[in-house]
XYZ file of C-alpha atoms in Angstrom:
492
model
C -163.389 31.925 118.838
C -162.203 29.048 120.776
C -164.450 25.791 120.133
C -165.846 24.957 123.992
C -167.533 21.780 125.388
C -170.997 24.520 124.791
C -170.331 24.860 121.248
C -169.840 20.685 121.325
C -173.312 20.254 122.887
C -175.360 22.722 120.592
C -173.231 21.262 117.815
C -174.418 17.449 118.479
C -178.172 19.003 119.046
C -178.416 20.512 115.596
C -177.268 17.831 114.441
C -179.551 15.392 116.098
C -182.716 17.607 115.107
C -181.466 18.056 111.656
C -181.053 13.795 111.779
C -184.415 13.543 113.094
C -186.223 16.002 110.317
C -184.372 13.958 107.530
C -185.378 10.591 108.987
C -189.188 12.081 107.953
C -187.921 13.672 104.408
C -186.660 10.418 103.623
C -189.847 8.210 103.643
C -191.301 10.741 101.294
C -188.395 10.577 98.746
C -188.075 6.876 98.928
C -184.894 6.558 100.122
C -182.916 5.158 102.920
C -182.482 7.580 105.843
C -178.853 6.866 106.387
C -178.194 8.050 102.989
C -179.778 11.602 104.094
C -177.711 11.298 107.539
C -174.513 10.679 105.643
C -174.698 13.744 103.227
C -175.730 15.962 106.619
C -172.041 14.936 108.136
C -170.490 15.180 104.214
C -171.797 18.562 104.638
C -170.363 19.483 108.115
C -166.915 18.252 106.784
C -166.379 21.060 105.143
C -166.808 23.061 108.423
C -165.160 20.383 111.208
C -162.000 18.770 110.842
C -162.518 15.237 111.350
C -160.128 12.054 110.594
C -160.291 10.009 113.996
C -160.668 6.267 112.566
C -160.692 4.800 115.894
C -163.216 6.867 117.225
C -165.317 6.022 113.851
C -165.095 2.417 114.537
C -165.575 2.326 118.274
C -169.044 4.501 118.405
C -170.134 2.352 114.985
C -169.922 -0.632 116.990
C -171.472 0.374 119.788
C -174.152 2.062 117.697
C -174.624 -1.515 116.001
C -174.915 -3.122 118.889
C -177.950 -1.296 119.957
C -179.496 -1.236 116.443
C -178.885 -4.832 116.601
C -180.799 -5.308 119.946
C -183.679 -2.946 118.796
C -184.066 -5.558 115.844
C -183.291 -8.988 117.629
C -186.222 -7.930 120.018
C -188.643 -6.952 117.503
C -188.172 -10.172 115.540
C -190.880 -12.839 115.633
C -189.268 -16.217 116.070
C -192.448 -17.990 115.095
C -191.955 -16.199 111.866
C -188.050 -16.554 111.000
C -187.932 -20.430 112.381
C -189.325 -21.430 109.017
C -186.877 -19.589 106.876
C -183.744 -20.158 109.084
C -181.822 -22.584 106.660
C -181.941 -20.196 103.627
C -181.296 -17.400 106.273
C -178.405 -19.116 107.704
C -177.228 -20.210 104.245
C -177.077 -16.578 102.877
C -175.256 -15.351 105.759
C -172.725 -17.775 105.129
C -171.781 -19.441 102.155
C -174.129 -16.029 100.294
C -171.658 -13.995 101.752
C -168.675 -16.164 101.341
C -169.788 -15.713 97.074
C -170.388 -12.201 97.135
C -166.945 -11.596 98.904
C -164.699 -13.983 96.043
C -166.797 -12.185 93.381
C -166.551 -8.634 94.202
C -162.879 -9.659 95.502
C -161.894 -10.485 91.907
C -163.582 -7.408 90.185
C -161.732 -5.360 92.433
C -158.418 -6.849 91.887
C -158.576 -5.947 88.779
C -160.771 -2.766 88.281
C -158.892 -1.052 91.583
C -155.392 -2.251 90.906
C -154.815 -3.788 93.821
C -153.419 -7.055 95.344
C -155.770 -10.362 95.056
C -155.953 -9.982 99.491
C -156.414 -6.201 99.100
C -159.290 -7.441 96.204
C -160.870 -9.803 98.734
C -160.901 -7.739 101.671
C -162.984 -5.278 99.693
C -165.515 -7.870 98.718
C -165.646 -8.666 102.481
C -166.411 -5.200 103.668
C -168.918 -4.885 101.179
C -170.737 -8.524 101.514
C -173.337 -7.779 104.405
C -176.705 -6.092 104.228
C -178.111 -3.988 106.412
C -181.851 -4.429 108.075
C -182.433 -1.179 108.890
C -182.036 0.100 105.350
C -184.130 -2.217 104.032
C -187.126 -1.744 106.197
C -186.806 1.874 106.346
C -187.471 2.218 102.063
C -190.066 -0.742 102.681
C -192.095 1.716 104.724
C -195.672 0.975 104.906
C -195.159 -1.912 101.832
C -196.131 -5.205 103.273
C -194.130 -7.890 101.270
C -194.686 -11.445 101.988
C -193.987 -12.528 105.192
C -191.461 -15.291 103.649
C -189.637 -12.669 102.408
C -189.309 -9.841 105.107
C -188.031 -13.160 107.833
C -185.884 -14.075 105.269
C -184.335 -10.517 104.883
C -185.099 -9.683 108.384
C -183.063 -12.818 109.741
C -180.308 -12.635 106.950
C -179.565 -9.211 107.976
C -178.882 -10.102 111.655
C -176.829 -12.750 110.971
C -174.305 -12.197 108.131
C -172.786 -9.214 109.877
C -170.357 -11.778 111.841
C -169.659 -13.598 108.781
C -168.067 -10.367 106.989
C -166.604 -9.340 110.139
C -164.898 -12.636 110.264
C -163.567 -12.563 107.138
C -162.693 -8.575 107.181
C -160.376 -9.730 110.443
C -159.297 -13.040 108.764
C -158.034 -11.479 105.239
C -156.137 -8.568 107.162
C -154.642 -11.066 109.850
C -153.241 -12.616 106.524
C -152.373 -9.573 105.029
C -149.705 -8.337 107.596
C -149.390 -12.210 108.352
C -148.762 -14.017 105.000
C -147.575 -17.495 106.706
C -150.937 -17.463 109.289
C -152.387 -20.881 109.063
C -155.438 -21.218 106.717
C -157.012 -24.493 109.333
C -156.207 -22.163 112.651
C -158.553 -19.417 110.728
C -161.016 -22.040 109.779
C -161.278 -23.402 113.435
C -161.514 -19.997 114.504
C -164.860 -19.573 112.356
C -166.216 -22.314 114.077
C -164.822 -20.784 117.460
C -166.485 -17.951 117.101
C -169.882 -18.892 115.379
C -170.089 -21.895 117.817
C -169.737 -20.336 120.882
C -171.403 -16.766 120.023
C -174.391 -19.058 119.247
C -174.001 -20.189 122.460
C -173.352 -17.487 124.407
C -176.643 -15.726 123.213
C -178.685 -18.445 123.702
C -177.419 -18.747 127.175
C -177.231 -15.278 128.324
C -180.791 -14.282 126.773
C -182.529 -17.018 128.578
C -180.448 -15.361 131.826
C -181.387 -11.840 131.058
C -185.012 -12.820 130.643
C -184.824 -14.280 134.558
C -183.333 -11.199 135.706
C -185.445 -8.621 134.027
C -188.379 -10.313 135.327
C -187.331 -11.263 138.858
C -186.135 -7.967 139.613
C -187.808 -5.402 141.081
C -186.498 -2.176 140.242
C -187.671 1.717 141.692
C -188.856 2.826 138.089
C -189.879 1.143 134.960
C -187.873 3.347 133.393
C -184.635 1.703 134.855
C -185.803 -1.787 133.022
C -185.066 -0.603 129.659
C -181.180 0.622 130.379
C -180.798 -3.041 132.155
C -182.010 -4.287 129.067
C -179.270 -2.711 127.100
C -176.938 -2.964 129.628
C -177.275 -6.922 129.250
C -177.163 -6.749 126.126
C -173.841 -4.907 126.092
C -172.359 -7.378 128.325
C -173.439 -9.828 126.054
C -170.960 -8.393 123.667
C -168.331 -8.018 126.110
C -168.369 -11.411 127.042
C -168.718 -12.828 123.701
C -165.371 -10.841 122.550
C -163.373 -11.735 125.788
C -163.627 -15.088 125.437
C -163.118 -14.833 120.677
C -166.454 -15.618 120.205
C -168.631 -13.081 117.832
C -170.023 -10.508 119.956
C -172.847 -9.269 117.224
C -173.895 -12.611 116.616
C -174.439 -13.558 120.147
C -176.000 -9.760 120.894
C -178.595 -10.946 118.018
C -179.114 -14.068 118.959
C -179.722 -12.984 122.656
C -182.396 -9.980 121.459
C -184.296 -12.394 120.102
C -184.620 -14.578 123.155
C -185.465 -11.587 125.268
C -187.651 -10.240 122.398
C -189.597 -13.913 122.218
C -190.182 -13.898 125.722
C -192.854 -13.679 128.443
C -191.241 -9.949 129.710
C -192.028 -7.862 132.058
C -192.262 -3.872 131.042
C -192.579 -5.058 127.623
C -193.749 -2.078 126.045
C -192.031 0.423 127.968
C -188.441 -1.625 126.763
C -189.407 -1.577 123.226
C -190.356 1.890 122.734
C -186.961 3.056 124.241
C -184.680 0.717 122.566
C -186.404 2.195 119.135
C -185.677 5.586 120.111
C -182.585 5.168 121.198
C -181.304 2.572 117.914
C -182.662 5.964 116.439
C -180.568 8.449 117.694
C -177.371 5.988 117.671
C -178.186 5.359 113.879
C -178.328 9.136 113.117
C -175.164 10.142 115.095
C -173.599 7.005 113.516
C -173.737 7.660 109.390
C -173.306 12.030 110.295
C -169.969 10.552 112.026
C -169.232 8.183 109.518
C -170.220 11.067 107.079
C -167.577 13.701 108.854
C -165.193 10.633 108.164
C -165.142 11.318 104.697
C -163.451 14.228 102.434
C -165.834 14.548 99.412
C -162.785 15.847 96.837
C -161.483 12.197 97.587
C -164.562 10.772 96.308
C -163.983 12.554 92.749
C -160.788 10.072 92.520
C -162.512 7.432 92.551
C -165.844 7.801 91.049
C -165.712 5.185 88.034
C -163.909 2.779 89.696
C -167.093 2.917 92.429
C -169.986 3.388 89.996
C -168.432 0.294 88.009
C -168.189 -2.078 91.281
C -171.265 -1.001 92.609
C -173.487 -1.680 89.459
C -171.186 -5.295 89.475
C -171.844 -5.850 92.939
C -176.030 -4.909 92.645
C -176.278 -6.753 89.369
C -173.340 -9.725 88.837
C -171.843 -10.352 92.993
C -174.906 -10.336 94.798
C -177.416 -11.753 92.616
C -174.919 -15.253 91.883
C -174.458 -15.058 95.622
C -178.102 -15.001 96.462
C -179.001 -17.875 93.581
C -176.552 -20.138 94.316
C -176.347 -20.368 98.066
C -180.305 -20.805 98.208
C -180.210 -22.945 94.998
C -182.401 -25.881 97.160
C -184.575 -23.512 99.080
C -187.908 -23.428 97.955
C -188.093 -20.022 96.623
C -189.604 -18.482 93.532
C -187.315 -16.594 90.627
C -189.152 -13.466 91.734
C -188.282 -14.427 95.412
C -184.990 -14.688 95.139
C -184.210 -11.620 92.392
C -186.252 -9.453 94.951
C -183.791 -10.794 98.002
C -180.828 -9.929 95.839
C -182.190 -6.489 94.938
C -182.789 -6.070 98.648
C -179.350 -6.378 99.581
C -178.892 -2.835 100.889
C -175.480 -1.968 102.167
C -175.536 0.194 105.359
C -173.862 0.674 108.607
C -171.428 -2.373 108.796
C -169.477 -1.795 105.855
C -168.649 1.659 106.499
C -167.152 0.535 110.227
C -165.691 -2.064 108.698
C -164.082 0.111 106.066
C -162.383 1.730 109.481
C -160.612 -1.823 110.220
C -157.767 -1.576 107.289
C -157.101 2.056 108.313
C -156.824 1.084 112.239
C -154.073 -1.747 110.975
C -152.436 0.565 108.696
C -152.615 -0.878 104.990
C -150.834 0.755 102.312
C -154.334 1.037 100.610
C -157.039 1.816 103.177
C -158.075 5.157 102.131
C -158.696 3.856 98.913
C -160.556 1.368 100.131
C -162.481 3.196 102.722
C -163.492 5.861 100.027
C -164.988 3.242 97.513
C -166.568 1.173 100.034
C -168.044 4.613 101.244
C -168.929 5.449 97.626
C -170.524 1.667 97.007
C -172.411 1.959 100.087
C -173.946 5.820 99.141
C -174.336 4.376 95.390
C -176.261 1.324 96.419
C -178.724 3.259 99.153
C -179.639 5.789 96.607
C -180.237 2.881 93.650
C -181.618 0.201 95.526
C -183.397 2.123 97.720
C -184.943 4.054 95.733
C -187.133 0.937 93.760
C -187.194 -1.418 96.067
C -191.139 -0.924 96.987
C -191.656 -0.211 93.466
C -190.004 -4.009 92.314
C -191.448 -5.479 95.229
C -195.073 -4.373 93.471
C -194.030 -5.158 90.190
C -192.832 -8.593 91.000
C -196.572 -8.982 92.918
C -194.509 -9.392 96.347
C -196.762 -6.513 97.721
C -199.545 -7.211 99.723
C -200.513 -3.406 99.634
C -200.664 -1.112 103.127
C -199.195 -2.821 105.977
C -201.760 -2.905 108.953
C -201.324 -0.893 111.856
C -202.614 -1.523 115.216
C -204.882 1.195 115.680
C -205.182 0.756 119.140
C -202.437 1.159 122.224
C -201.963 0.962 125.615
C -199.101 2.189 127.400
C -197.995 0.690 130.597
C -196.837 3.168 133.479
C -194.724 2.300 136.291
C -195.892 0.764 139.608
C -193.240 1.728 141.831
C -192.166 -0.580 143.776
C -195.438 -2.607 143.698
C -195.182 -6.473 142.422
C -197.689 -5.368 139.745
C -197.849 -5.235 136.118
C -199.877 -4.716 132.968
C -199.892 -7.530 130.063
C -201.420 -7.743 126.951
C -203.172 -10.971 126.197
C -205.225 -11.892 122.809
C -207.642 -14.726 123.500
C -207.066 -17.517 121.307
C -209.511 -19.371 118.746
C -211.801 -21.946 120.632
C -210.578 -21.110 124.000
C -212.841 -22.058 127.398
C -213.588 -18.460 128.215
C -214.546 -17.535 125.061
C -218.354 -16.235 124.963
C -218.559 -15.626 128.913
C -218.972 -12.845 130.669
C -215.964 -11.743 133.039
C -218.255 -12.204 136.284
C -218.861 -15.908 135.540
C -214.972 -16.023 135.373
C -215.043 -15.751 139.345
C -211.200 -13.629 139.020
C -209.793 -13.043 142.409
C -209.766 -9.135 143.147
C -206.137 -9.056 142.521
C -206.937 -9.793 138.748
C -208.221 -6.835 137.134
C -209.436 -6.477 133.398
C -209.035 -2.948 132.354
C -209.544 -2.983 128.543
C -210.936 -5.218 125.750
C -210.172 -3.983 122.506
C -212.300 -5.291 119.589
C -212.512 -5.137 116.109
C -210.670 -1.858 116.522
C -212.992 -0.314 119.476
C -211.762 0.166 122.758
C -214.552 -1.493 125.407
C -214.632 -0.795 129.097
C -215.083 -4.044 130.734
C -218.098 -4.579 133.163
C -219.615 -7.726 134.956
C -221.552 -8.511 132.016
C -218.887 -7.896 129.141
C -218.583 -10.913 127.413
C -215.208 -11.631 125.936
C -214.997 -13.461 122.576
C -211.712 -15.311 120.845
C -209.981 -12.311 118.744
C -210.340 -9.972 121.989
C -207.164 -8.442 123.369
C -207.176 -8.177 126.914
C -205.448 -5.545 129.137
C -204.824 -7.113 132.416
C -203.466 -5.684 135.558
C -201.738 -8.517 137.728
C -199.746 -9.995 140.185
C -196.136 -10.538 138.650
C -195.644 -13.575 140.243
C -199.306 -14.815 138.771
C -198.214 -13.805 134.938
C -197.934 -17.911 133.777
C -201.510 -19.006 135.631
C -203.460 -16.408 134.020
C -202.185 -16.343 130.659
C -202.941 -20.389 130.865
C -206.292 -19.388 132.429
C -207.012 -16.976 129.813
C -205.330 -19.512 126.947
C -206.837 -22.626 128.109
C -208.544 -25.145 125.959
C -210.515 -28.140 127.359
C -211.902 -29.116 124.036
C -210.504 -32.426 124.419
C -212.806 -33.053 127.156
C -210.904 -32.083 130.354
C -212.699 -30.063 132.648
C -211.771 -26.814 133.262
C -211.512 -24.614 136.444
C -213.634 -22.136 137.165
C -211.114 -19.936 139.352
C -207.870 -18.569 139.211
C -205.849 -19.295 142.061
C-alpha cells in the first residue's frame, strides 16, 4: 500500500495524541517529557525510514524558536534582573568550562581528534528550560534559584551555538583566524542584544496600536514578530535565539494588549512544536547504533553530570553570592534537552568524518542525563531544603474574549499596598461610563462589583476599557498621594 499525504496526516495525529498523553504520564513518573517523546519516535523508527538531517535541524530550530518565545514571555524581569550577572556568567564563561572539560574527556574516551573532542563538549554545554521546569512540576524552589536557571537557560543556547559553528568553521578551516572568531562573538552577542531589545520595544507598539478583526489574529502576529526577529538577527550575523529571547521578554514585561489570549496560545503551541520536535529528533536515531556506543556514553555522561558541569557551575559563579547547596543544586539542574540534539545535526549537515558518532552519543548523553537528572531533581531540591513545598496556583481566571473591531479591552489590575483608592467604594470613584469594573477577586472569591463594593489593596480588578485609556487608569487605579499631593477624584 502506497504511503499517501492521508496516511501522513493520521500519522502526525497519532502521534501528536500519543505526545500529548505522555506529556501527562511523565509528571507522574518524574521525568522529563521529552525523554517520553523521544522513545515514542525511537519506537516509530523501526516502522518509518527516516535519516533527513536537514530537515531535523531546520524544524528543531524553528521549534526552538517558539519554545524560546513561550519562555522569554513568561519570564518576570523584576525577578531575573537580580540574578543577571551569575546568569550571564554561566552562559558564558560556565559554558565555555563545561565545553574544554567534556572536550578533553572525549578526546580521549571517544578516540577522536582534540577539535572533534571540543565540538562534542560544545554540543553538549547548554541546558534546557523546559526540561527543567517540566520535572520541577508543582516544587516551588527558591525564587533565586528558578531566575537563575530560568535566565541561564535562555541565554547559553547562543553561546554553544557559537562555539558548535566556530569549532567546525575550524575544523574544515584549520588556518581560520582565532581574533576574526573572537570579534565575531562579540558581533553576534552585541548586536543580537541589540536587535531584541530594539525590535521587542517595536513589537510591543505594534501589537498594541493595531487593531486587528479577531483577537485570535494577535497571537500569530506575536509569533510572527518574533520569527522575524530571528530572521533579521541571522541576516545581518547576529544570534537569532539570543535576540528572539531577549525580545520575548520585552513583549512578555510589557503593558500588552490581548495578554492572556497571547499567552495561552504560545503555550500550546511551544507544546505541540516540543512534542513533534524530540518524536522527529527520535525518528533521527537507529537504536542498534546506540548499542555501539553505550560505555563510551554512560562514561561521559556520568563525567559531564558529576566532574564538567559541576567545575563549570563553581568556578564561573565563584564571586556570586550563592550557597554550596545553591550552586550543587544549579549544577544538578543542568538538564540537557532540545539544543544539543539540533546541534548534534550541524557536524552531519557539514559532513565530518565523525558525525554519526557524535550525533549518537550526544543523543545517548542527552537521553542518559533526562532520565538521571530528571528523575531527582525535586527530590535534591527537598533534601538540600531548596523546596518551599506546593507551588501556589491562582485559583481564580478570567479569560478575555474578542471585541471585534471595537477599541476595547479587558486588563487585569492588582491594587497596590497603600494606594488612594484603597477602602472606597467604586461609586465614590466617580469612573466615566466607559470604565467598567466587572470583577474583584479576593482572597480567592470572585465578587460582583456594585456601587457600594469597596475595593481594598490586595484586590485584583477586572476592568473593561478604552485601549487608548490603558496608562490613565492603571495610574488612577495605582496612584499614591501619601506624600501629600492631592489626588483626583475622576478619570478623564
Amino acid at each position: 500500500m502506497d504511503f499517501t499525504v492521508d496516511h501522513s496526516i493520521l500519522l502526525l495525529s497519532i502521534l501528536l495524541v500519543i505526545g500529548v498523553l505522555t506529556a501527562k504520564f511523565s509528571t507522574r513518573l518524574g521525568v522529563p517529557s521529552l525523554v517520553l517523546f523521544i522513545i515514542v519516535g525511537m519506537v516509530v523508527s523501526h516502522y518509518i525510514y527516516f535519516d533527513n538531517a536537514l530537515l531535523t535541524q531546520g524544524f528543531g530550530i524553528l521549534a526552538l524558536i517558539i519554545i524560546l518565545f513561550d519562555g522569554g514571555v513568561q519570564t518576570k524581569w523584576k525577578d531575573v534582573k537580580r540574578v543577571v550577572r551569575p546568569s550571564v556568567s554561566l552562559a558564558t564563561f560556565g559554558v565555555l568550562i563545561t565545553t574544554v572539560l567534556t572536550g578533553v574527556l572525549a578526546k580521549y574516551i571517544l578516540g577522536v581528534t582534540w577539535l572533534e573532542g571540543f565540538l562534542f563538549g560544545a554540543i553538549v554545554g547548554s541546558t534546557d528550560a523546559a526540561a527543567v521546569f517540566s520535572v520541577l512540576g508543582t516544587q516551588n524552589i527558591r525564587q533565586k534559584l528558578n531566575s537563575t536557571l530560568e535566565a541561564e537557560s535562555g541565554s547559553n543556547d547562543p553561546m554553544a551555538i557559537f562555539l558548535t559553528v566556530s569549532i567546525i568553521e575550524l575544523i574544515q578551516h584549520p588556518d581560520s583566524p582565532i581574533l576574526s572568531l573572537i570579534l565575531n562573538f562579540f558581533w553576534q552577542m552585541g548586536i543580537g542584544l541589540v536587535l531584541g531589545l530594539v525590535l521587542g520595544k517595536a513589537s510591543v507598539w505594534i501589537i498594541n496600536r493595531i487593531n486587528l478583526d479577531s483577537s485570535g489574529l494577535y497571537p500569530v502576529l506575536t509569533l510572527s514578530l518574533a520569527a522575524l526577529t530571528y530572521g533579521i538577527s541571522t541576516f545581518v550575523e547576529a544570534s537569532g535565539l539570543l535576540a528572539v529571547y531577549v525580545m520575548a521578554v520585552v513583549v512578555g514585561n510589557a503593558d500588552l494588549t490581548y495578554r492572556h489570549t497571547i499567552v495561552r496560545f504560545n503555550e500550546g503551541f511551544a507544546w505541540m512544536m516540543q512534542i513533534l520536535m524530540f518524536i522527529l529528533l527520535g525518528l533521527l536515531v537507529f537504536p542498534n547504533q546506540l548499542l555501539d556506543i553505550i560505555w563510551q556514553g554512560i562514561l561521559l555522561s556520568l563525567l559531564l553530570m558529576f566532574v564538567a558541569r559541576p567545575l563549570g557551575v563553581f568556578l564561573s559563579m565563584m564571586f556570586a553570592k550563592y550557597s554550596s547547596k545553591e550552586k550543587l543544586f544549579i549544577s544538578w539542574a543542568g538538564l540537557k534537552g532540545a539544543v544539543p540534539i539540533v546541534l548534534a545535526t550541524y557536524p552531519m549537515m557539514a559532513g565530518l568524518e565523525n558525525s554519526t558518532l557524535i550525533f549518537n552519543v550526544v543523543f545517548f548523553v542527552v537521553l542518559t542525563s533526562a532520565l538521571l537528572q530528571g528523575a531527582t531533581i525535586a527530590p535534591l531540591a527537598k533534601f538540600l531544603n531548596l523546596s518551599q513545598g506546593e507551588k501556589e496556583t491562582v485559583p481564580h481566571s478570567l479569560e478575555l474574549v474578542s471585541m471585534g473591531k471595537t477599541k476595547n479591552e479587558m486588563i487585569e489590575l492588582k491594587l497596590v499596598e497603600h494606594a488612594d483608592i484603597s477602602g472606597k467604594s467604586l461609586e465614590e470613584l466617580h469612573l466615566p461610563e466607559d470604565i467598567l469594573v466587572t470583577a474583584v477577586i479576593r482572597n480567592d472569591k470572585l465578587l460582583t462589583p456594585r456601587g457600594n463594593t469597596q475595593i481594598f489593596a490586595g484586590d485584583t480588578l477586572y476592568i473593561l476599557i478604552s485601549k487608548k485609556k490603558r496608562d490613565k487608569v492603571k495610574a488612577f487605579f495605582q496612584k499614591n498621594t501619601s506624600d501629600g499631593d492631592e489626588r483626583e477624584g475622576k478619570t478623564s
